[in-house]
Amino acid sequence: MSPRPDPEAELAAAEDLANDLIDDDLVIRAWFPEPDELAALKLPPRSKVDANIRVIAIGDFDYSPCGGTHCARTSQLAAIRIAAPSATRA
């Protein structure tokens, strides 16, 4: 049996990773991929929409379907501080 992860260490690692991505000045791309390109992307299987899906790419780090507003580069963000964990839906 492996030891349980330290939640504080996991939060600190997530915060460090987020700030490293900000410092990397990654391009944030928003586009509507063609169906064959969309099928090739590894997106979360939550979408109930199957056409005209807008995808946001943060460099090569993350691809997500999203209709919200986004900056053009990660360096446009300020440093991130995680104050406390919160529950999210899976």
Coordinates of N, CA and C in Angstrom, one line a residue:
M1 N 0.8 -1.2 0.0 CA 0.0 0.0 0.0 C 0.9 1.2 0.0
S2 N 0.6 2.2 -0.9 CA 1.4 3.4 -1.0 C 0.9 4.4 0.0
P3 N 1.9 5.3 0.4 CA 1.4 6.3 1.4 C 0.5 7.3 0.8
R4 N -0.4 7.8 1.6 CA -1.4 8.8 1.1 C -0.6 10.1 0.8
P5 N -1.0 10.8 -0.3 CA -0.4 12.0 -0.7 C -0.7 13.1 0.4
D6 N 0.3 14.0 0.5 CA 0.1 15.1 1.5 C -0.7 16.2 0.7
P7 N -1.9 16.5 1.2 CA -2.7 17.5 0.5 C -2.1 18.9 0.4
E8 N -1.4 19.3 1.4 CA -0.7 20.6 1.4 C 0.4 20.6 0.3
A9 N 1.1 19.5 0.2 CA 2.2 19.4 -0.8 C 1.6 19.4 -2.2
E10 N 0.4 18.7 -2.4 CA -0.3 18.7 -3.7 C -0.7 20.1 -4.1
L11 N -1.3 20.8 -3.1 CA -1.7 22.2 -3.4 C -0.5 23.1 -3.8
A12 N 0.6 22.9 -3.1 CA 1.8 23.7 -3.3 C 2.3 23.4 -4.7
A13 N 2.3 22.1 -5.1 CA 2.8 21.7 -6.4 C 1.9 22.2 -7.5
A14 N 0.6 22.2 -7.3 CA -0.4 22.7 -8.3 C -0.2 24.2 -8.4
E15 N 0.0 24.9 -7.4 CA 0.3 26.4 -7.4 C 1.6 26.7 -8.2
D16 N 2.6 25.9 -7.9 CA 3.9 26.1 -8.6 C 3.8 25.8 -10.1
L17 N 3.0 24.8 -10.4 CA 2.8 24.5 -11.8 C 2.1 25.6 -12.5
A18 N 1.0 26.1 -11.9 CA 0.2 27.2 -12.5 C 1.1 28.4 -12.7
N19 N 1.9 28.8 -11.7 CA 2.7 29.9 -11.9 C 3.9 29.7 -12.9
D20 N 4.4 28.5 -13.0 CA 5.4 28.2 -14.0 C 4.7 28.4 -15.4
L21 N 3.5 28.0 -15.6 CA 2.8 28.2 -16.9 C 2.6 29.6 -17.2
I22 N 2.3 30.4 -16.2 CA 2.1 31.9 -16.4 C 3.5 32.5 -16.8
D23 N 4.5 32.1 -16.1 CA 5.9 32.6 -16.4 C 6.3 32.2 -17.8
D24 N 5.8 31.0 -18.3 CA 6.2 30.5 -19.6 C 5.6 31.3 -20.8
D25 N 4.7 32.2 -20.5 CA 4.1 33.1 -21.5 C 3.5 32.3 -22.7
L26 N 2.7 31.3 -22.4 CA 2.1 30.4 -23.4 C 1.0 31.1 -24.1
V27 N 0.9 30.8 -25.4 CA -0.2 31.4 -26.2 C -1.4 30.6 -25.9
I28 N -2.5 31.4 -25.7 CA -3.8 30.8 -25.5 C -4.6 31.0 -26.8
R29 N -5.0 29.8 -27.3 CA -5.7 29.9 -28.6 C -7.1 29.4 -28.5
A30 N -8.0 30.2 -29.1 CA -9.4 29.8 -29.1 C -9.9 29.6 -30.6
W31 N -10.5 28.5 -30.9 CA -10.9 28.2 -32.2 C -12.0 27.1 -32.2
F32 N -12.7 27.1 -33.4 CA -13.7 26.0 -33.6 C -13.1 25.0 -34.6
P33 N -12.6 23.9 -34.0 CA -12.0 22.9 -34.9 C -13.0 22.2 -35.8
E34 N -12.5 21.8 -36.9 CA -13.3 20.9 -37.9 C -13.5 19.6 -37.2
P35 N -14.6 18.9 -37.5 CA -14.9 17.6 -36.9 C -13.8 16.6 -36.7
D36 N -13.0 16.5 -37.8 CA -11.9 15.5 -37.7 C -10.8 15.9 -36.7
E37 N -10.5 17.3 -36.7 CA -9.6 17.8 -35.7 C -10.1 17.7 -34.3
L38 N -11.4 18.0 -34.1 CA -12.0 17.9 -32.8 C -12.0 16.4 -32.3
A39 N -12.2 15.5 -33.2 CA -12.2 14.0 -32.7 C -10.8 13.6 -32.3
A40 N -9.7 14.3 -32.8 CA -8.4 13.9 -32.5 C -7.9 14.6 -31.2
L41 N -8.6 15.6 -30.7 CA -8.3 16.2 -29.5 C -8.7 15.4 -28.3
K42 N -7.9 15.4 -27.2 CA -8.3 14.7 -26.0 C -9.0 15.6 -25.1
L43 N -10.3 15.7 -25.3 CA -11.2 16.6 -24.5 C -11.9 15.8 -23.5
P44 N -12.3 16.5 -22.4 CA -13.1 15.8 -21.4 C -14.5 15.4 -22.0
P45 N -15.0 14.2 -21.7 CA -16.2 13.7 -22.3 C -17.5 14.3 -21.7
R46 N -17.5 15.5 -21.3 CA -18.7 16.1 -20.6 C -19.6 16.8 -21.6
S47 N -19.2 17.2 -22.7 CA -20.0 18.1 -23.6 C -21.2 17.4 -24.1
K48 N -22.3 18.1 -24.0 CA -23.6 17.6 -24.6 C -23.8 18.2 -26.0
V49 N -22.8 19.0 -26.4 CA -22.9 19.6 -27.7 C -22.0 18.8 -28.7
D50 N -22.4 18.6 -29.9 CA -21.5 17.8 -30.8 C -21.1 18.6 -32.1
A51 N -21.5 19.9 -32.1 CA -21.1 20.7 -33.3 C -20.8 22.1 -32.8
N52 N -20.0 22.8 -33.6 CA -19.6 24.2 -33.2 C -19.0 24.3 -31.8
I53 N -18.1 23.4 -31.5 CA -17.5 23.4 -30.2 C -16.3 24.3 -30.2
R54 N -16.2 25.3 -29.4 CA -15.1 26.2 -29.3 C -14.1 25.6 -28.3
V55 N -12.8 25.5 -28.7 CA -11.8 24.8 -27.9 C -10.8 25.9 -27.5
I56 N -10.3 25.8 -26.3 CA -9.3 26.7 -25.8 C -8.0 25.8 -25.6
A57 N -6.9 26.3 -26.2 CA -5.6 25.5 -25.9 C -4.7 26.5 -25.2
I58 N -4.1 26.0 -24.1 CA -3.1 26.7 -23.4 C -1.8 26.1 -23.7
G59 N -1.1 26.7 -24.7 CA 0.1 26.0 -25.2 C -0.2 24.6 -25.6
D60 N 0.6 23.7 -25.3 CA 0.4 22.2 -25.5 C 0.0 21.6 -24.2
F61 N -0.2 22.4 -23.1 CA -0.5 21.9 -21.8 C -1.9 21.4 -21.6
D62 N -2.9 22.2 -22.1 CA -4.3 21.9 -21.9 C -5.2 22.3 -23.1
Y63 N -6.2 21.4 -23.3 CA -7.2 21.7 -24.4 C -8.5 21.5 -23.7
S64 N -9.4 22.5 -23.7 CA -10.7 22.4 -23.1 C -11.8 23.1 -23.9
P65 N -13.0 22.5 -24.0 CA -14.1 23.2 -24.6 C -14.5 24.3 -23.7
C66 N -14.7 25.5 -24.2 CA -15.1 26.6 -23.4 C -15.7 27.7 -24.2
G67 N -16.7 28.4 -23.7 CA -17.3 29.5 -24.4 C -17.0 30.8 -23.7
G68 N -16.1 30.8 -22.7 CA -15.9 32.0 -21.9 C -14.8 32.9 -22.6
T69 N -14.5 34.0 -21.8 CA -13.5 35.0 -22.3 C -12.2 34.5 -21.8
H70 N -11.1 34.7 -22.6 CA -9.8 34.2 -22.2 C -8.8 35.3 -22.7
C71 N -7.7 35.4 -21.9 CA -6.6 36.3 -22.4 C -5.9 35.6 -23.5
A72 N -4.9 36.3 -24.1 CA -4.2 35.8 -25.3 C -3.0 35.1 -24.9
R73 N -2.4 35.4 -23.8 CA -1.1 34.7 -23.3 C -1.2 34.5 -21.8
T74 N -0.6 33.5 -21.3 CA -0.6 33.2 -19.9 C 0.1 34.3 -19.1
S75 N 1.0 35.0 -19.7 CA 1.7 36.1 -19.0 C 0.9 37.3 -18.7
Q76 N -0.3 37.3 -19.2 CA -1.3 38.4 -18.9 C -2.0 38.2 -17.6
L77 N -1.7 37.0 -17.0 CA -2.3 36.7 -15.6 C -1.3 37.2 -14.5
A78 N -1.8 37.4 -13.4 CA -1.0 37.6 -12.2 C -0.7 36.3 -11.6
A79 N 0.3 36.3 -10.6 CA 0.6 35.0 -10.0 C -0.6 34.5 -9.3
I80 N -0.7 33.1 -9.2 CA -1.8 32.4 -8.6 C -1.5 32.0 -7.2
R81 N -2.4 32.2 -6.3 CA -2.2 31.7 -4.9 C -3.4 30.9 -4.6
I82 N -3.2 29.6 -4.3 CA -4.3 28.7 -3.9 C -4.5 28.8 -2.4
A83 N -5.7 29.4 -2.0 CA -5.9 29.6 -0.6 C -6.4 28.4 0.1
A84 N -7.2 27.6 -0.6 CA -7.8 26.4 0.0 C -8.4 25.5 -1.1
P85 N -8.4 24.2 -0.8 CA -9.0 23.3 -1.8 C -10.5 23.5 -1.8
S86 N -11.1 23.2 -3.0 CA -12.6 23.2 -3.0 C -13.0 21.9 -3.8
A87 N -14.2 21.5 -3.6 CA -14.8 20.4 -4.3 C -15.2 20.8 -5.7
T88 N -14.9 19.9 -6.6 CA -15.3 20.1 -8.0 C -16.0 18.9 -8.5
R89 N -16.8 19.1 -9.5 CA -17.4 17.9 -10.1 C -16.4 17.1 -11.0
A90 N -16.5 15.9 -11.0 CA -15.6 15.0 -11.8 C -16.1 14.8 -13.2

